[in-house]
Structure formats: C-alpha cells, structure tokens
Tab-separated table of C-alpha atoms in Angstrom:
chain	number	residue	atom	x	y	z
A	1	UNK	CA	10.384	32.444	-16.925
A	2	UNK	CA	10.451	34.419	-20.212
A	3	UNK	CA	6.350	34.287	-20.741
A	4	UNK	CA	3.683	34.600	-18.572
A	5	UNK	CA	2.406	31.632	-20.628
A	6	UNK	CA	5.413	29.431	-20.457
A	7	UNK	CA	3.950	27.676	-17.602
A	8	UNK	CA	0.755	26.832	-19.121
A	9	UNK	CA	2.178	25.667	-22.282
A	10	UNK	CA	2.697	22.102	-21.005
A	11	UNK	CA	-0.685	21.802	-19.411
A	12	UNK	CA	-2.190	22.811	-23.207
A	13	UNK	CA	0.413	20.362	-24.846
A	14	UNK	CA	-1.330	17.948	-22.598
A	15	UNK	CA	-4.825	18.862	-23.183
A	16	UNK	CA	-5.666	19.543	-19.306
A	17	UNK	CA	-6.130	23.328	-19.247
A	18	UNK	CA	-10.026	23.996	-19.161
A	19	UNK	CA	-11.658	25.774	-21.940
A	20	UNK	CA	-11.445	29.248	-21.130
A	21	UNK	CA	-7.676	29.211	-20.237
A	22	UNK	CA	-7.195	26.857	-23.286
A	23	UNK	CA	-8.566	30.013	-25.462
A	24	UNK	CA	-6.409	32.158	-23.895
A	25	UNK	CA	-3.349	30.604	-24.455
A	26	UNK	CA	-3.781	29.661	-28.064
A	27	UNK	CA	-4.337	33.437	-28.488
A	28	UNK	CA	-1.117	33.970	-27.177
A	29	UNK	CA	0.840	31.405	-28.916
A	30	UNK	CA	-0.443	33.300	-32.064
A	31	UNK	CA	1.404	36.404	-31.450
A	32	UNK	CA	4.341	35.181	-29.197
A	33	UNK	CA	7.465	33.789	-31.502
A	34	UNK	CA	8.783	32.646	-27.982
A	35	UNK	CA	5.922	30.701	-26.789
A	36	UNK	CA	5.742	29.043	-30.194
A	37	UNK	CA	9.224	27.389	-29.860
A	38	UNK	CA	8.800	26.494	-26.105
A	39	UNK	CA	5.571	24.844	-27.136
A	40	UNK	CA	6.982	22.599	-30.114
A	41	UNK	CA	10.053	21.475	-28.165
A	42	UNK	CA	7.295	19.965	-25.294
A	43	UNK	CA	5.381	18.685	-27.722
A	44	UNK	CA	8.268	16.836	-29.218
A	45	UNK	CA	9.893	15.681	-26.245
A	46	UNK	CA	6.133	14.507	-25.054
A	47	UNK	CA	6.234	12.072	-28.083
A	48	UNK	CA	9.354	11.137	-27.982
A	49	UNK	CA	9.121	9.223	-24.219
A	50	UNK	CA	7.159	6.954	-26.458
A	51	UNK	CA	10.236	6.191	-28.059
A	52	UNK	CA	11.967	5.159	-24.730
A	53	UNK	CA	12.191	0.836	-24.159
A	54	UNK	CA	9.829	-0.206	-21.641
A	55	UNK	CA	10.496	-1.608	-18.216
A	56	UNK	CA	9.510	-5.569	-18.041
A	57	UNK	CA	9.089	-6.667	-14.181
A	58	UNK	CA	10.709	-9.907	-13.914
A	59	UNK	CA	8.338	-13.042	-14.266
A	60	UNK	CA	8.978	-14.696	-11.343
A	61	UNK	CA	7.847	-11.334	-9.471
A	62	UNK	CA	4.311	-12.814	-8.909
A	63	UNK	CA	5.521	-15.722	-7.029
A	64	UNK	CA	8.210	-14.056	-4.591
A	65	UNK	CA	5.600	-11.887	-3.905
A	66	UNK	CA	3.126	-14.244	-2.794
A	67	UNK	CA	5.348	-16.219	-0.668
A	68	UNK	CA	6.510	-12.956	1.241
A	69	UNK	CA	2.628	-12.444	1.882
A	70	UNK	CA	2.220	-16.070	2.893
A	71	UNK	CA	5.023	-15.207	5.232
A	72	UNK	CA	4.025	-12.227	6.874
A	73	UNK	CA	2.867	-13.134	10.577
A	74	UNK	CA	-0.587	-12.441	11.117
A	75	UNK	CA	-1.734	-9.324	12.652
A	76	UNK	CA	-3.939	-9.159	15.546
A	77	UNK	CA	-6.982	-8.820	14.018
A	78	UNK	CA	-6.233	-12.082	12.227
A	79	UNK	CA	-5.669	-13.722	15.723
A	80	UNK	CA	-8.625	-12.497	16.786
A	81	UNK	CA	-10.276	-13.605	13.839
A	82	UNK	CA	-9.215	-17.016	14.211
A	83	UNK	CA	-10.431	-17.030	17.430
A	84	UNK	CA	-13.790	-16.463	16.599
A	85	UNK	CA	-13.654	-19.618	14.248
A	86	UNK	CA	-16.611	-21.993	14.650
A	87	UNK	CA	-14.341	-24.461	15.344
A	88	UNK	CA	-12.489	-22.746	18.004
A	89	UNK	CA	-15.477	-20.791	18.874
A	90	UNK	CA	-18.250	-23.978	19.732
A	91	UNK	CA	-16.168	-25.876	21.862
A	92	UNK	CA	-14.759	-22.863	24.025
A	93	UNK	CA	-18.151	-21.759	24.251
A	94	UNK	CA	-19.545	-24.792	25.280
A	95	UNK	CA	-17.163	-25.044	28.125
A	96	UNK	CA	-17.600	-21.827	29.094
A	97	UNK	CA	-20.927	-22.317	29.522
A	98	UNK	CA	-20.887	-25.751	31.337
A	99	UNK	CA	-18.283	-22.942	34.304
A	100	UNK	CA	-21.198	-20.896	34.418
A	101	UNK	CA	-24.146	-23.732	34.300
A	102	UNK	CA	-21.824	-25.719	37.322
A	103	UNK	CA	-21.139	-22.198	39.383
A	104	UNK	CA	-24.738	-21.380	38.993
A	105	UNK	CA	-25.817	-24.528	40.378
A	106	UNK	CA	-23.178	-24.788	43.206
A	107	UNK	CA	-24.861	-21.155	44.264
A	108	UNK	CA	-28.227	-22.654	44.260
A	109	UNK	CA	-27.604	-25.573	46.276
A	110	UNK	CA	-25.791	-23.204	48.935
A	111	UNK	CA	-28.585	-20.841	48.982
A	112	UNK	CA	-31.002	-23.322	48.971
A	113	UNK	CA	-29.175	-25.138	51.865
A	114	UNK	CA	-31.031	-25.126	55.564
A	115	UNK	CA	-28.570	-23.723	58.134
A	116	UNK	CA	-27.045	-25.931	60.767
A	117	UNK	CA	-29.947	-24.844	62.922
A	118	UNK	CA	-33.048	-26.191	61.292
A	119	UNK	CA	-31.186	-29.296	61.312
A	120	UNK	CA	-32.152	-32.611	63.339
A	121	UNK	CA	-29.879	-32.849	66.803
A	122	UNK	CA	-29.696	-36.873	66.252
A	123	UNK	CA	-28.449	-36.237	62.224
A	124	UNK	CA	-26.092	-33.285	63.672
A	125	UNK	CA	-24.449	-35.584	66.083
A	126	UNK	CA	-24.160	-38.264	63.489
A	127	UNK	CA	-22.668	-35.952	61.047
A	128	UNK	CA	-20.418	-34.619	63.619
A	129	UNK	CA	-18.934	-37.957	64.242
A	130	UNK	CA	-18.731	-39.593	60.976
A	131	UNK	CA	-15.413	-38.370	60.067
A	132	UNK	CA	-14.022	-40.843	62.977
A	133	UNK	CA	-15.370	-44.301	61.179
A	134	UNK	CA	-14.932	-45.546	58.106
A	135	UNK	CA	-17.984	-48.076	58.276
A	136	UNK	CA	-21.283	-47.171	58.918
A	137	UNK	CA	-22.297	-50.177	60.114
A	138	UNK	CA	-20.594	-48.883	63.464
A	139	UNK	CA	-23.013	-46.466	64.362
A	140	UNK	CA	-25.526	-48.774	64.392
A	141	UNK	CA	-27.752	-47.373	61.457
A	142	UNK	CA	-31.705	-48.869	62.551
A	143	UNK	CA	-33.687	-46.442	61.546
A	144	UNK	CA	-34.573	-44.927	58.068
A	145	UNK	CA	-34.206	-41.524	59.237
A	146	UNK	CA	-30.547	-42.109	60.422
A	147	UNK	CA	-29.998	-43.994	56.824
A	148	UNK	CA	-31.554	-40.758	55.050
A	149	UNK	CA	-29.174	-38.413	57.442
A	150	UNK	CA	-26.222	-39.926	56.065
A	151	UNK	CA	-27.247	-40.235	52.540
A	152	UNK	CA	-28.101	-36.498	52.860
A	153	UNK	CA	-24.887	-35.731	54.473
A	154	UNK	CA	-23.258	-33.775	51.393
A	155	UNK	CA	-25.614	-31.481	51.887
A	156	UNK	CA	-24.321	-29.897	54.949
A	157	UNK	CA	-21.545	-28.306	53.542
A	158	UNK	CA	-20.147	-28.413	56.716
A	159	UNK	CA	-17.638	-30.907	58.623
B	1	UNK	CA	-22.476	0.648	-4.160
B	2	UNK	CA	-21.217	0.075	-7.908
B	3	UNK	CA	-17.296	0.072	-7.293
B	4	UNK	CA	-15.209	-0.986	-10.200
B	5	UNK	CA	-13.344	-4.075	-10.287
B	6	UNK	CA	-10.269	-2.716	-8.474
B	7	UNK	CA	-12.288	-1.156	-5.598
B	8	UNK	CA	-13.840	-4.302	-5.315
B	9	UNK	CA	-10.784	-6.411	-5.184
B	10	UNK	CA	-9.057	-3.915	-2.742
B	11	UNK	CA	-12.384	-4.316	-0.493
B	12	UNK	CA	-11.816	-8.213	-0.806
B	13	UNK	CA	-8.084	-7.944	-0.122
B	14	UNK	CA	-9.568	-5.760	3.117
B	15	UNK	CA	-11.071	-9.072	4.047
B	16	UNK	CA	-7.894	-11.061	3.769
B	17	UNK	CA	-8.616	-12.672	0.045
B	18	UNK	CA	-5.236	-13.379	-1.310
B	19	UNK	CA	-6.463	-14.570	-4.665
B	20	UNK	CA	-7.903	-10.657	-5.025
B	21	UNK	CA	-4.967	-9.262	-3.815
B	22	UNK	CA	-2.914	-11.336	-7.006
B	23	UNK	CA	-5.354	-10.272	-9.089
B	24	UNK	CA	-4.925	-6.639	-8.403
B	25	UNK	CA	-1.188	-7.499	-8.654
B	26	UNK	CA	-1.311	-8.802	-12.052
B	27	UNK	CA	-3.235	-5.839	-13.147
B	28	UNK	CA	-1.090	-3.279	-11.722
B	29	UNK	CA	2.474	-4.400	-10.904
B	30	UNK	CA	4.093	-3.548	-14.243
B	31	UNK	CA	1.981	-0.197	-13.515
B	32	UNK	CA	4.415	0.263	-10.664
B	33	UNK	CA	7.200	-1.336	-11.621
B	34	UNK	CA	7.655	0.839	-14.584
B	35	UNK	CA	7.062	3.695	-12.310
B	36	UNK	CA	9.561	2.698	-9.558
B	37	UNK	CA	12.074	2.036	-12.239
B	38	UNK	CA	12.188	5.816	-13.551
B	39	UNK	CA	11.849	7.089	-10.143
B	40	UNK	CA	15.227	5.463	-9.085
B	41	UNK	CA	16.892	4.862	-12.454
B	42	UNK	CA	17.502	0.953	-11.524
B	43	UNK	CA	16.162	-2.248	-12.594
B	44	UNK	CA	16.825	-4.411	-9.855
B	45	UNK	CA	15.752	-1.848	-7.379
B	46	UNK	CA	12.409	-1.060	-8.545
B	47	UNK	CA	11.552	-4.980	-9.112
B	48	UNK	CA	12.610	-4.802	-5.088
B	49	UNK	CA	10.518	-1.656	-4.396
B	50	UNK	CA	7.622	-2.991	-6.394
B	51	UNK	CA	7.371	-5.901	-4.318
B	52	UNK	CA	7.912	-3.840	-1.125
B	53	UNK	CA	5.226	-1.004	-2.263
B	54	UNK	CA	2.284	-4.143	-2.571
B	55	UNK	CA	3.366	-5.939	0.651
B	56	UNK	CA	2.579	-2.439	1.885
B	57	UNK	CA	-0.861	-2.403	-0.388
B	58	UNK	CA	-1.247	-5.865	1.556
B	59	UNK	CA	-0.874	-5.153	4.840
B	60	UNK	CA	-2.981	-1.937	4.892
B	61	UNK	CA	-5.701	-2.948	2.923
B	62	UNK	CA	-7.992	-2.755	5.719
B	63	UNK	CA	-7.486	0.932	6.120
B	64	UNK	CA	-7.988	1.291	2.286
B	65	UNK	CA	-10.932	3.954	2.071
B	66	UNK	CA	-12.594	3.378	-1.544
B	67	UNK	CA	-13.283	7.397	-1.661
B	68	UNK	CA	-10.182	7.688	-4.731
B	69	UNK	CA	-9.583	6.030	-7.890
B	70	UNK	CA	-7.586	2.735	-6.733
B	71	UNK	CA	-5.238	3.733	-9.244
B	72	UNK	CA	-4.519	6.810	-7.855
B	73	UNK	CA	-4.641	5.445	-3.872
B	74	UNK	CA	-1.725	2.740	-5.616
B	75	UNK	CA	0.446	5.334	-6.977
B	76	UNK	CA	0.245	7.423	-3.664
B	77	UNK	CA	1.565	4.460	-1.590
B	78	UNK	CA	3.887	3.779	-4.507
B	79	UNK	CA	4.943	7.517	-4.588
B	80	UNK	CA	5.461	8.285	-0.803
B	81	UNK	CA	7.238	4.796	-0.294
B	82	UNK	CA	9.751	5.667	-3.303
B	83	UNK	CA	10.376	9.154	-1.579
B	84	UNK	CA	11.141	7.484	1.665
B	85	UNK	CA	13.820	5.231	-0.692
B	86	UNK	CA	15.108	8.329	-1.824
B	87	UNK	CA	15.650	10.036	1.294
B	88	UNK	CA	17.572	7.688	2.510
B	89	UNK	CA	20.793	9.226	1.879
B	90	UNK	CA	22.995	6.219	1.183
B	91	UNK	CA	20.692	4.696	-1.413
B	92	UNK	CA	20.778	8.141	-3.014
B	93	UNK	CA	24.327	8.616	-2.994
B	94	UNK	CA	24.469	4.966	-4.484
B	95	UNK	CA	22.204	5.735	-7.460
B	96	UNK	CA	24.039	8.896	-8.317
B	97	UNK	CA	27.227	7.580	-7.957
B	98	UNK	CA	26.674	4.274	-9.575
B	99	UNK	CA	23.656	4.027	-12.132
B	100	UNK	CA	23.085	6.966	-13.894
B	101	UNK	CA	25.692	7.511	-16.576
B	102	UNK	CA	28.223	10.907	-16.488
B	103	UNK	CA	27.905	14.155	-17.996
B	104	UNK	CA	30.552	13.162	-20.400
B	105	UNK	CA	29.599	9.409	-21.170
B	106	UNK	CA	26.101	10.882	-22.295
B	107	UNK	CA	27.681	13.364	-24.510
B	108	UNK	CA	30.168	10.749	-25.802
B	109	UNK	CA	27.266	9.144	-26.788
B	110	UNK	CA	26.367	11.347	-29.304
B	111	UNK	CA	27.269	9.958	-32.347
B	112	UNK	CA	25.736	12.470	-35.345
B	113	UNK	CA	24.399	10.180	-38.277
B	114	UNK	CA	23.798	10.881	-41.904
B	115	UNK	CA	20.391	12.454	-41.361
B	116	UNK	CA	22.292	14.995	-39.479
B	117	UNK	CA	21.172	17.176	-36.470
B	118	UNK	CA	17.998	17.531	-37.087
B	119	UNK	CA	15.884	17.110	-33.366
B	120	UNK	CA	13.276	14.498	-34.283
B	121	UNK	CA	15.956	12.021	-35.684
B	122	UNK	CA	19.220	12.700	-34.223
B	123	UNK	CA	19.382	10.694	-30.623
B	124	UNK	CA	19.600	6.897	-30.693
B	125	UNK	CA	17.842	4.510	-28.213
B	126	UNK	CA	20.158	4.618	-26.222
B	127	UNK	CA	21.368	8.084	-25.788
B	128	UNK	CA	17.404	9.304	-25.524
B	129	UNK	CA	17.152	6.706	-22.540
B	130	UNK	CA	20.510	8.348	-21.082
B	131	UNK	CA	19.515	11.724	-21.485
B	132	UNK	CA	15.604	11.566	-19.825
B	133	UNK	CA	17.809	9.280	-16.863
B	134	UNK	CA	20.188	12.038	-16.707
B	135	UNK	CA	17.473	14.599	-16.597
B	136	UNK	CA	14.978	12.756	-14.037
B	137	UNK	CA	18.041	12.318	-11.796
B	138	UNK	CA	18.069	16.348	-11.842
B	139	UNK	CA	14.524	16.925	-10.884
B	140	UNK	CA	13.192	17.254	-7.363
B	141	UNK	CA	11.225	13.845	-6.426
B	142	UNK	CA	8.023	15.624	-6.803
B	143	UNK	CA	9.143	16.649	-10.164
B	144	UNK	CA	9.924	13.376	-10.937
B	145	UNK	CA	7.139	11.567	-9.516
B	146	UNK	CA	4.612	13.806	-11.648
B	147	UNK	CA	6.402	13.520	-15.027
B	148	UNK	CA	7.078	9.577	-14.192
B	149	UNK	CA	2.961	9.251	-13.868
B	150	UNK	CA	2.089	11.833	-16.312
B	151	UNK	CA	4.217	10.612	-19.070
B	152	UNK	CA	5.094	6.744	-18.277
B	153	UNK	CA	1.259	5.812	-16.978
B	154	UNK	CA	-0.830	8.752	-18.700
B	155	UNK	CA	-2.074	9.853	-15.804
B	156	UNK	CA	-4.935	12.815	-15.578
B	157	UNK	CA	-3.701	16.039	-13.700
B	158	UNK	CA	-6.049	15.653	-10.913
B	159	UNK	CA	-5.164	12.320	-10.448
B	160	UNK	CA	-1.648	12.907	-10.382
B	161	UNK	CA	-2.592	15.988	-7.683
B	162	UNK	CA	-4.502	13.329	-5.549
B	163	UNK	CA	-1.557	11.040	-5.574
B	164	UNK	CA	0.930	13.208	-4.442
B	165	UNK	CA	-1.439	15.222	-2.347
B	166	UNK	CA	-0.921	18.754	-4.014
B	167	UNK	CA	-3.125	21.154	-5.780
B	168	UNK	CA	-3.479	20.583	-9.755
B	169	UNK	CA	-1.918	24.006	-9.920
B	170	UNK	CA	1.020	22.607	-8.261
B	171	UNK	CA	1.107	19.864	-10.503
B	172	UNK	CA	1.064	21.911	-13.268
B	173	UNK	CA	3.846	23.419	-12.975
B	174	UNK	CA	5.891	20.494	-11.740
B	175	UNK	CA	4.960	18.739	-14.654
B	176	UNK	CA	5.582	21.867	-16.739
B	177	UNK	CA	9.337	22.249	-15.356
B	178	UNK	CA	9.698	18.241	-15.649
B	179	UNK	CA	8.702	18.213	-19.244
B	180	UNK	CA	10.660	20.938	-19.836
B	181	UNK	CA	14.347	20.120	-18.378
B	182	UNK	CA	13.672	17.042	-20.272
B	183	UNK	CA	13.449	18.627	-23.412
B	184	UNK	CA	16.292	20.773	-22.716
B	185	UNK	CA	18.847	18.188	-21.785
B	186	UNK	CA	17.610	15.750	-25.026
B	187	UNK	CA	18.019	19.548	-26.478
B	188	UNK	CA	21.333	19.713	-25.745
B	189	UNK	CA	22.900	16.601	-26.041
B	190	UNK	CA	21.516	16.816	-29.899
B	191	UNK	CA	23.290	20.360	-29.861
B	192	UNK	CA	26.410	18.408	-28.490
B	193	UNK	CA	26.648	20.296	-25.773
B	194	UNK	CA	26.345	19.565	-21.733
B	195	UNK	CA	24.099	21.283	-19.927
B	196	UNK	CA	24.790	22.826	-16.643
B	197	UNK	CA	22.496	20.710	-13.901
B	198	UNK	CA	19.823	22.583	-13.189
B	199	UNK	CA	20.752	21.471	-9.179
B	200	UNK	CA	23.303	20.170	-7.352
C-alpha cells in the first residue's frame, strides 16, 4: 500500500465512510497526486460493472424448484404435525379414551367385587360345579335365589 | 411486530406455506442467481446452486430468526453454501481449468478501435466480461463474495459484513482490494499487457 488512504478510497467512492472520516479523506485526496489516480480508476471501474450483460436465471427455474420441494420427504416435525390432524387426532383419541373408560371400569367392578367369602355356600357350590353341565336345567334350578346365583355368576371372577 | 413483506413470508414459509416460499422465490432468485453466477463464473452451475441455496432456504426456514434483513440472512446462506462449492477441490479445479478464459485468450481479445486507448472506451463487451471473470477468479472467496454483493446487488457495507459474518472494517478492505484488482486487470488488458495473478 502506497497511501495510508488507499484503503479508504473505495469505501468514499462508495459513499459508506461516515462523515468525519469522509472529511478526512477528501482533504487528502486534495494534496495527494497518488490518491487522486487510485481514486478515479475505482470510480471508473465501479461504473463500468454496469456495463457488464446481466445473468437471466432460466424460466423454467420456478417450476424445477417447486417439484424438488414437493419432493423432499417430510421432516419429523411434519410427521408429527400430521399426527396431530383433527382427522387423525378425533378418532385416535376417541379410542384411546374408550382403553381407559373400559380399564377403568374393569378396575371398578374388581374392586367393587365381594370376596369368595361373603359369598352364599349354596351359590358357591353351584358356581363350583357349573363348568361340568352345559344345561341348567340339570341342577334343578327351583328357587329364585339359585336363578339369581347363576345370572350373577360373571361376577365371581373366579372358576 | 411490523416485519416487512419478506420477514413475513419467511415466517409463513416457517409454517410450511409453499405459496410464500414461491413468492419469496420470485422476488429473490435472480437476486441469487446473478450472485452465484459471478461467484463461480458458470451459467449452468449457478442456475444449479440457486436452486440448491433455496431448497436450503426451504428446509431451514423454521430456524430462520427474523433479527436480520431477509436479504442479508439470503445472501449468507447463499454465500456460505457457494464457499462450500468452492472448496470442493474438484469443482474448483473444473472452473479454472474449464470456464474462465486464459491469460492469453483475454489479451487476444484486445482488439484497439478507432477511438484508440483511451480507458472509458477501449474494452468491448466482451473483453470487459473476460477481464472482471478473469479477475474474480483471482480473488479470495471472501473477496469475491463482497465485491459480487457490493457491486452486482448494491449491497450496504454493513449488510454485506452481516452476510459474511465479518466486521465492516473487514469488509472494507475486501471490497477495497476487490474493486481494485478489478480495475487493474481491465487496466491492463486496455494497456495490452497481462498482468501477473495476484495468487496462484
């Protein structure tokens, strides 16, 4: 570098030096023969890129673009956005809620099941030997409480 | 928030709206284009790194943080993915090799008219467009990336600095010795002589 200036001339060709520096180097290009030269060739050669043909893209750029878009595979945040589709949402929901609504239930009805021993003897024995007939006319069903022990029978839980 | 249109758009491509993301293309692509074609001296490869650098824009949108000009977030992503072209050393080696035309071809250009040799009138088309190819394909990529965005897309300093992630001083003077290698080798292919290259 010939001038301490040299490398400011550019920015001042270009108009981004800020006001103070700006004043300092057009005080120097007034005394520096150098300088002077230096700045017209920049100032020239700024103009003249004007000069230079332009670049067209190709027009069929916009549409091969798109299509290599449309083609990307989606990224996991667009799975999981697809997931969380109403569509795909409701009915997933829905059955995931009729699990929970059926386990829930199943608990109660354990919890809320009597143990074997608050049961009747007669409906324990009948229960115990229902597995062995088919017909329940067999074990000569009379009473309503015997009827009631075997319509209550899938309550035991138990063989 | 008030963001301008392209901020906007960007935040909509960030939500997966194609039509925004065409939008911002039509806006900007010959932006980039132009850019990626003086960056690698090729037509056919900057049409294919123009559609590479917005696939990129696409695909990243969601980490797009509207705290820059979109202009100047573009041109970084632009910048840094035409660097990573040019460090691959085959593609190089291809471009200097192939595109850019010889010492002696440029010179044998030089045809000196009528008018004479006077600066502002002496260099055709043609031979101006060989001689700034000749000369970008001599400066560093940073060099070139500034004076591509300084002087092809009239691009503010500070933007420029934000885009290639350097101080304004910095960019200063790479757009100081940019301008001015230029000027030397139109300079002296006018003079009819051929510069030595300022690097190997």
């Amino acid at each position: 570098m010939s001038c301490a200036f040299e490398e400011d001339l550019t920015a001042w060709v270009d108009g981004e030096l800020p006001p103070p520096h700006r004043a300092r180097v057009e005080a120097h290009l007034g005394t520096c023969a150098e300088c002077q030269g230096t700045e017209r060739l920049l100032r020239l050669t700024v103009a003249r890129m004007a000069e230079l043909p332009a670049f067209t893209p190709s027009p069929s750029a916009r549409r091969e673009l798109l299509a290599r878009v449309d083609a990307l595979p989606p990224t996991w945040r667009e799975r999981f956005a697809h997931l969380l589709r109403p569509g795909v949402l409701v009915p997933s929901a829905g059955l995931a809620a009729a699990v929970v609504l059926t386990l829930l239930v199943a608990g109660r009805t354990r919890v809320e099941s009597p143990s074997l021993e608050e049961w009747d003897p007669g409906a324990l024995e009948v229960a115990a030997n229902l597995e062995l007939v088919e017909d329940y006319e067999v074990l000569g069903l009379n009473s309503s409480e015997d009827l009631e022990v075997v319509e209550n029978l899938h309550e035991l839980g138990v063989p | 928030m008030d963001w301008d249109p392209d901020t906007q758009a960007m935040l909509k491509v960030a939500a997966g709206d194609k039509q925004a993301f065409a939008w911002l293309f039509d806006r900007h692509h010959a932006s980039v284009a132009r850019f990626a074609f003086r960056f690698v001296g090729d037509a056919a490869r900057a049409e294919e790194l123009t559609q590479d650098i917005f696939v990129k824009l696409y695909r990243h949108a969601r980490s797009y943080k509207p705290t820059a000009k979109f202009k100047t977030f573009l041109f970084r992503v632009a910048t840094n993915h035409c660097l990573n072209e040019m460090r691959r050393g085959e593609y190089r080696v291809a471009r200097l090799t192939a595109e850019a035309p010889a010492e002696e071809d440029v010179g044998a250009m030089r045809m000196p008219g009528p008018e004479g040799d006077r600066p502002d009138q002496a260099l055709s088309g043609r031979e101006l467009e060989a001689a700034v190819g000749l000369a970008l394909k001599d400066l560093s990529d940073r060099e070139r990336a500034a004076f591509t965005m300084c002087r092809f897309e009239g691009m503010a300093y500070r933007d420029i600095a934000e885009a290639l992630e350097a101080s304004e001083a910095a960019v200063k003077s790479l757009i100081h010795r940019a301008t001015l290698a230029v000027a030397r080798r139109i300079e002296a292919l006018q003079a009819g002589t051929v510069p030595a290259r300022s690097r190997a």
